Coordinates of C-alpha atoms in Angstrom, one line a residue:
M7 CA -4.6 -6.3 -20.7
H8 CA -2.2 -4.2 -21.3
F9 CA 0.8 -2.5 -19.5
F10 CA 2.9 0.6 -20.5
D11 CA 6.2 1.9 -19.5
K12 CA 6.4 4.8 -16.8
Q13 CA 6.6 7.4 -19.6
T14 CA 4.1 6.7 -21.2
A15 CA 1.9 5.6 -18.7
V16 CA 2.9 9.8 -16.8
R17 CA 2.1 11.2 -20.8
L18 CA -1.7 9.6 -20.4
L19 CA -2.2 10.4 -16.7
N20 CA -1.5 14.3 -17.4
E21 CA -3.4 13.6 -20.6
W22 CA -6.8 11.9 -19.1
G23 CA -5.6 14.9 -16.0
I24 CA -5.6 18.1 -17.9
N25 CA -8.8 16.9 -20.6
G26 CA -11.3 15.5 -17.4
V27 CA -11.4 11.8 -18.1
P28 CA -12.4 9.7 -16.0
F29 CA -9.0 6.6 -15.2
L30 CA -8.6 4.1 -13.6
F31 CA -4.0 3.1 -13.5
F32 CA -1.9 1.4 -11.0
T33 CA 1.6 0.4 -11.6
D34 CA 4.2 -2.0 -9.3
Y35 CA 6.5 -0.9 -6.4
H36 CA 9.0 0.2 -8.5
A37 CA 7.1 1.8 -10.8
Q38 CA 8.4 0.2 -13.8
C39 CA 5.5 -1.8 -14.8
W40 CA 1.7 0.4 -15.4
Y41 CA -1.8 -0.6 -16.1
A42 CA -3.6 2.6 -16.5
S43 CA -7.0 3.0 -18.6
P44 CA -10.4 5.7 -19.5
L45 CA -13.2 3.1 -17.0
T46 CA -15.2 3.6 -19.8
Q47 CA -12.3 0.7 -21.4
M48 CA -12.2 -1.2 -18.8
S49 CA -10.2 -4.6 -19.0
E50 CA -12.9 -7.5 -17.8
R51 CA -10.6 -8.8 -16.0
I52 CA -10.5 -6.3 -13.9
K53 CA -12.6 -5.3 -10.9
Y54 CA -12.4 -2.3 -9.0
D55 CA -14.4 -0.1 -5.4
M56 CA -13.4 2.2 -4.4
P57 CA -14.1 5.0 -2.6
L58 CA -14.6 7.5 -6.0
A59 CA -16.3 4.9 -8.0
R60 CA -16.9 0.7 -8.4
N61 CA -17.3 -1.4 -11.3
F62 CA -18.6 -4.7 -9.0
S63 CA -21.7 -5.0 -6.5
R64 CA -21.2 -7.0 -4.1
Q65 CA -22.6 -10.8 -2.5
K66 CA -25.1 -9.7 -0.2
H67 CA -24.0 -11.0 3.7
T68 CA -21.4 -12.2 3.6
S69 CA -18.3 -12.0 5.7
L70 CA -15.3 -10.0 6.0
S71 CA -12.5 -12.6 4.8
S72 CA -12.0 -15.4 2.9
G73 CA -11.7 -18.1 6.2
G74 CA -8.4 -20.0 5.0
S75 CA -5.8 -19.7 6.5
I76 CA -1.3 -19.5 6.8
V77 CA 1.3 -22.0 6.7
A78 CA 3.9 -19.4 8.6
P79 CA 7.2 -18.6 7.4
P80 CA 10.6 -20.4 9.3
F81 CA 11.3 -18.0 11.5
G82 CA 14.9 -18.4 11.3
E83 CA 14.6 -17.0 7.7
Y84 CA 13.0 -13.6 9.1
E85 CA 15.4 -13.9 11.5
Q86 CA 17.9 -13.4 8.6
A87 CA 16.0 -10.7 6.8
F88 CA 15.9 -8.8 10.3
E89 CA 19.3 -8.8 11.3
L90 CA 20.7 -7.6 7.6
V91 CA 18.0 -4.9 8.3
Q92 CA 19.1 -4.5 11.8
N93 CA 22.6 -3.7 11.1
E94 CA 22.0 -1.1 8.5
I95 CA 20.0 0.8 10.9
L96 CA 23.0 0.3 13.3
A97 CA 25.6 1.3 10.5
G98 CA 23.5 5.1 9.9
N99 CA 22.1 3.5 6.5
S100 CA 18.0 3.5 7.7
F101 CA 16.4 4.9 9.9
L102 CA 13.4 2.9 8.7
T103 CA 13.5 0.2 6.4
N104 CA 9.8 -1.4 5.4
L105 CA 10.6 -5.1 5.9
T106 CA 7.9 -7.6 3.6
W107 CA 7.6 -11.4 2.9
R108 CA 5.5 -13.2 1.4
I109 CA 2.6 -16.2 2.6
L110 CA 1.5 -18.9 1.3
C111 CA -2.1 -19.3 2.2
K112 CA -3.9 -22.6 2.0
N113 CA -8.3 -23.5 2.0
T114 CA -8.6 -19.8 1.0
S115 CA -11.9 -19.1 -1.5
E116 CA -11.7 -19.2 -5.1
Q117 CA -10.7 -15.3 -5.8
V118 CA -14.6 -13.7 -7.0
D119 CA -15.6 -15.6 -4.1
D120 CA -12.5 -13.7 -1.8
F121 CA -13.1 -10.6 -3.1
H122 CA -17.5 -10.5 -1.9
K123 CA -16.3 -11.3 1.3
I124 CA -12.6 -9.6 2.1
R125 CA -13.9 -5.9 2.3
S126 CA -11.6 -2.4 2.0
T127 CA -11.7 0.5 1.6
F128 CA -9.6 0.1 -1.7
N129 CA -10.4 -2.7 -3.5
L130 CA -8.9 -4.5 -6.4
M131 CA -9.3 -7.4 -8.3
V132 CA -6.7 -8.5 -11.4
E133 CA -8.8 -12.1 -12.4
G134 CA -5.9 -14.5 -12.4
E135 CA -3.4 -12.4 -11.0
F136 CA -4.0 -10.9 -7.8
S137 CA -6.5 -8.7 -5.4
V138 CA -5.7 -6.2 -2.9
F139 CA -7.5 -5.4 -0.7
S140 CA -6.5 -1.6 1.3
P141 CA -7.2 0.3 4.2
E142 CA -4.6 2.8 2.8
A143 CA -4.7 6.3 1.6
F144 CA -1.7 7.8 -0.5
I145 CA -2.4 10.9 -3.0
S146 CA -5.8 12.3 -2.8
V147 CA -5.6 15.9 -5.3
Q148 CA -8.6 18.7 -6.2
G149 CA -7.8 20.6 -8.0
D150 CA -4.6 22.6 -6.5
S151 CA -4.4 20.7 -3.2
I152 CA -2.6 17.5 -2.9
S153 CA -3.0 15.1 0.8
T154 CA -1.3 12.3 1.8
F155 CA -1.9 9.8 5.1
P156 CA 0.5 7.9 5.9
M157 CA 0.0 4.8 8.2
K158 CA 2.7 3.6 10.7
G159 CA 1.9 1.2 13.8
T160 CA 0.4 -1.5 13.9
I161 CA -0.8 -3.7 17.1
S162 CA -4.0 -6.4 17.4
S163 CA -7.7 -5.1 18.7
Y164 CA -7.9 -8.0 20.8
L165 CA -5.2 -7.1 22.8
P166 CA -5.8 -5.5 26.8
D167 CA -6.6 -1.5 26.0
A168 CA -5.1 -1.7 22.7
E169 CA -5.4 1.5 21.4
Q170 CA -3.9 3.2 24.8
Q171 CA -0.8 0.7 23.7
L172 CA -0.1 1.8 20.2
L173 CA 0.1 4.9 21.6
S174 CA 2.4 5.7 24.2
S175 CA 4.5 2.8 22.4
A176 CA 7.9 4.8 21.8
K177 CA 8.4 3.0 19.7
E178 CA 5.6 3.4 17.4
A179 CA 5.5 7.4 16.8
A180 CA 9.2 6.6 16.1
E181 CA 8.7 5.0 13.0
H182 CA 6.1 6.7 12.4
A183 CA 6.9 10.8 13.4
T184 CA 9.6 9.2 10.9
I185 CA 7.6 7.9 8.0
V186 CA 5.2 11.7 8.1
D187 CA 8.2 13.8 8.4
L188 CA 9.5 11.0 4.9
M189 CA 5.8 12.0 3.3
R190 CA 6.0 16.4 4.6
N191 CA 10.1 15.7 2.4
D192 CA 8.8 13.8 -0.3
L193 CA 5.4 16.0 -0.8
S194 CA 7.5 19.0 -1.3
Q195 CA 8.7 17.8 -4.4
V196 CA 5.2 19.6 -5.8
A197 CA 3.7 21.5 -4.0
E198 CA 4.2 24.6 -1.6
Q199 CA 3.5 25.6 1.5
V200 CA 3.1 21.9 3.2
K201 CA 2.0 21.0 6.4
V202 CA 0.9 17.8 9.0
K203 CA -2.6 18.5 9.6
R204 CA -3.9 15.6 11.6
Y205 CA -1.6 13.9 13.4
R206 CA -1.8 10.2 14.3
Y207 CA -4.4 9.2 14.7
C208 CA -5.6 5.9 15.5
E209 CA -7.5 3.8 12.3
D210 CA -9.3 0.6 13.4
L211 CA -8.8 -1.8 10.6
G212 CA -10.7 -4.1 11.2
N213 CA -10.8 -8.5 11.3
G214 CA -7.7 -7.0 14.6
V215 CA -6.2 -4.5 13.8
L216 CA -5.9 -0.8 15.0
Q217 CA -3.4 1.3 13.0
T218 CA -2.5 5.1 13.6
S219 CA -2.2 7.6 10.6
S220 CA -1.7 11.0 9.9
E221 CA -3.1 13.5 7.0
V222 CA -0.4 16.2 5.4
Q223 CA -2.3 18.6 2.9
G224 CA 0.2 21.5 0.3
Q225 CA -0.8 23.2 -2.1
L226 CA 0.6 22.2 -5.4
F227 CA 2.7 24.0 -7.9
P228 CA 1.2 26.0 -10.3
H229 CA 1.6 24.7 -13.2
L230 CA 1.7 21.1 -12.2
Q231 CA -2.2 21.3 -11.9
G232 CA -4.2 19.0 -13.9
R233 CA -0.7 17.2 -15.0
L234 CA -1.0 13.9 -13.0
G235 CA 1.3 11.3 -13.7
D236 CA 4.0 14.7 -13.0
I237 CA 2.1 14.3 -9.5
L238 CA 2.2 10.4 -8.7
A239 CA 5.7 10.1 -10.5
P240 CA 8.5 11.9 -8.3
L241 CA 6.8 10.2 -5.5
L242 CA 7.1 6.6 -6.1
P243 CA 7.1 4.0 -4.5
A244 CA 5.2 5.1 -1.8
G245 CA 7.3 6.5 1.5
S246 CA 5.1 4.3 4.1
I247 CA 6.2 1.4 2.1
T248 CA 9.8 1.5 1.6
G249 CA 11.3 3.8 5.0
A250 CA 14.3 6.8 5.1
P251 CA 16.3 7.5 3.7
K252 CA 14.3 6.3 -0.1
V253 CA 17.0 5.1 -2.2
K254 CA 19.6 3.8 0.5
T255 CA 16.4 2.1 2.1
C256 CA 15.6 0.9 -1.3
Q257 CA 18.8 -0.7 -1.7
I258 CA 18.3 -2.8 1.6
I259 CA 15.8 -3.9 0.9
R260 CA 16.3 -5.6 -2.4
R261 CA 19.1 -7.3 -0.3
A262 CA 16.8 -8.2 2.9
E263 CA 13.5 -9.6 0.5
P264 CA 13.2 -13.4 -0.2
C265 CA 10.9 -12.2 -2.9
E266 CA 10.6 -9.9 -5.9
R267 CA 7.1 -7.5 -4.2
G268 CA 5.6 -7.5 -8.6
F269 CA 3.1 -4.9 -7.7
Y270 CA 2.9 -5.3 -4.2
T271 CA 3.1 -2.3 -2.7
G272 CA 2.7 -0.5 -5.7
V273 CA -0.8 2.1 -5.8
M274 CA -3.7 2.0 -7.2
G275 CA -5.5 4.8 -8.1
I276 CA -8.8 6.7 -9.3
F277 CA -9.6 9.3 -11.0
D278 CA -13.0 10.8 -12.1
G279 CA -12.8 14.1 -14.0
K280 CA -12.7 16.2 -11.1
M281 CA -11.0 14.0 -7.8
L282 CA -7.7 11.9 -7.9
Q283 CA -7.6 9.0 -5.2
T284 CA -5.2 6.4 -4.8
A285 CA -3.9 3.6 -2.0
V286 CA -1.0 1.8 -1.8
M287 CA -1.5 -1.9 -2.7
I288 CA -1.0 -3.4 0.7
R289 CA -3.0 -6.4 2.0
F290 CA -2.2 -8.0 -1.0
L291 CA -3.3 -11.9 -2.1
Q292 CA -1.2 -13.2 -5.3
Y293 CA -3.3 -15.8 -7.7
A294 CA 0.2 -17.7 -8.8
A295 CA 0.3 -19.5 -11.8
D296 CA 0.7 -22.4 -9.8
G297 CA -2.5 -21.9 -8.6
K298 CA -1.4 -21.4 -4.9
V299 CA -2.2 -18.0 -3.1
Y300 CA 0.1 -16.1 -1.2
F301 CA -0.3 -13.0 0.9
H302 CA 1.8 -10.0 0.8
G303 CA 2.7 -8.3 4.5
G304 CA 5.9 -6.6 6.3
G305 CA 6.0 -4.1 8.2
G306 CA 8.6 -0.9 9.6
I307 CA 11.6 -2.3 11.6
T308 CA 14.0 0.5 13.5
A309 CA 16.3 -0.1 15.6
Q310 CA 14.3 -0.7 18.9
S311 CA 12.3 -2.8 17.0
K312 CA 12.1 -6.2 18.5
V313 CA 12.6 -9.6 15.9
E314 CA 10.1 -11.6 17.6
D315 CA 7.1 -8.8 17.6
E316 CA 7.9 -8.0 13.4
Y317 CA 7.4 -11.6 12.6
N318 CA 3.7 -12.2 15.5
E319 CA 2.9 -8.2 13.6
L320 CA 3.5 -9.7 10.2
I321 CA 1.6 -13.3 11.4
I322 CA -1.6 -10.8 12.7
K323 CA -1.4 -10.0 9.6
A324 CA -1.6 -12.6 7.5
K325 CA -5.0 -14.1 9.2
S326 CA -6.7 -11.2 9.7
I327 CA -6.9 -10.8 6.0
L328 CA -7.7 -14.6 6.3
R329 CA -9.3 -14.6 9.7

């Protein structure tokens, strides 16, 4: 596999977008390391199953998860990072910060077997490196139209009246409003007539997780049509996995999180020659060189957040992919 720097990747995506060449790409959280290839020249190490295209046929009669379990991270370590984030929020340096964590998994299947079993809307596997099972669309581009779909606000679907609890939560509503406003502003860098088409609707992600989403839409500036690299680059990293304001919040994340994110919370996507569909790389399993498997997950922290709730949300997300 060959990776490109940001400048080269942007140039290639522009070229393929203008000429209608179908391709797949993914990039790390910092948008500095990119894999990009025409679909006809894909690395054999990569398997994908997405709404626009797939090169992977699942085995029949599989479960929806791997059957593994997790080793819960020490609460005190998470609490320390949480307090750092909240102190920055209370100081006015951020309104919303997405705090993520790496969790050790045990008793998981082989990577290919996990990829057969675990399902979501956007699925990507790089053999020996990582697998992604993301429900979160990032941007879609077709013709002169661009849309983004921020997801914020999560609850266990096993709770009584879970959807009503989620939709009525003042904390979750404030978090969602912040990220929708951020994504509307981000889209305005590449589009005009940007508007919220659908606001805060509830989605069942399966395996016990409900989440709220919105849809923001705009019309691309005429000079950007087909230039898919130039459209993507200003929008990265994705607002839903950083926070607001983005630049300052990314600095807070760098101090608070114990591990580099790598490709976790990067962006991946497929172009079929006419339409680009992308997704945020969440619900992420890392297959480390030492043979260990890690789940990466997180959630948005606001001034109203409680550390116990955020820690429990992290555990719910980890268990949902392995249940």
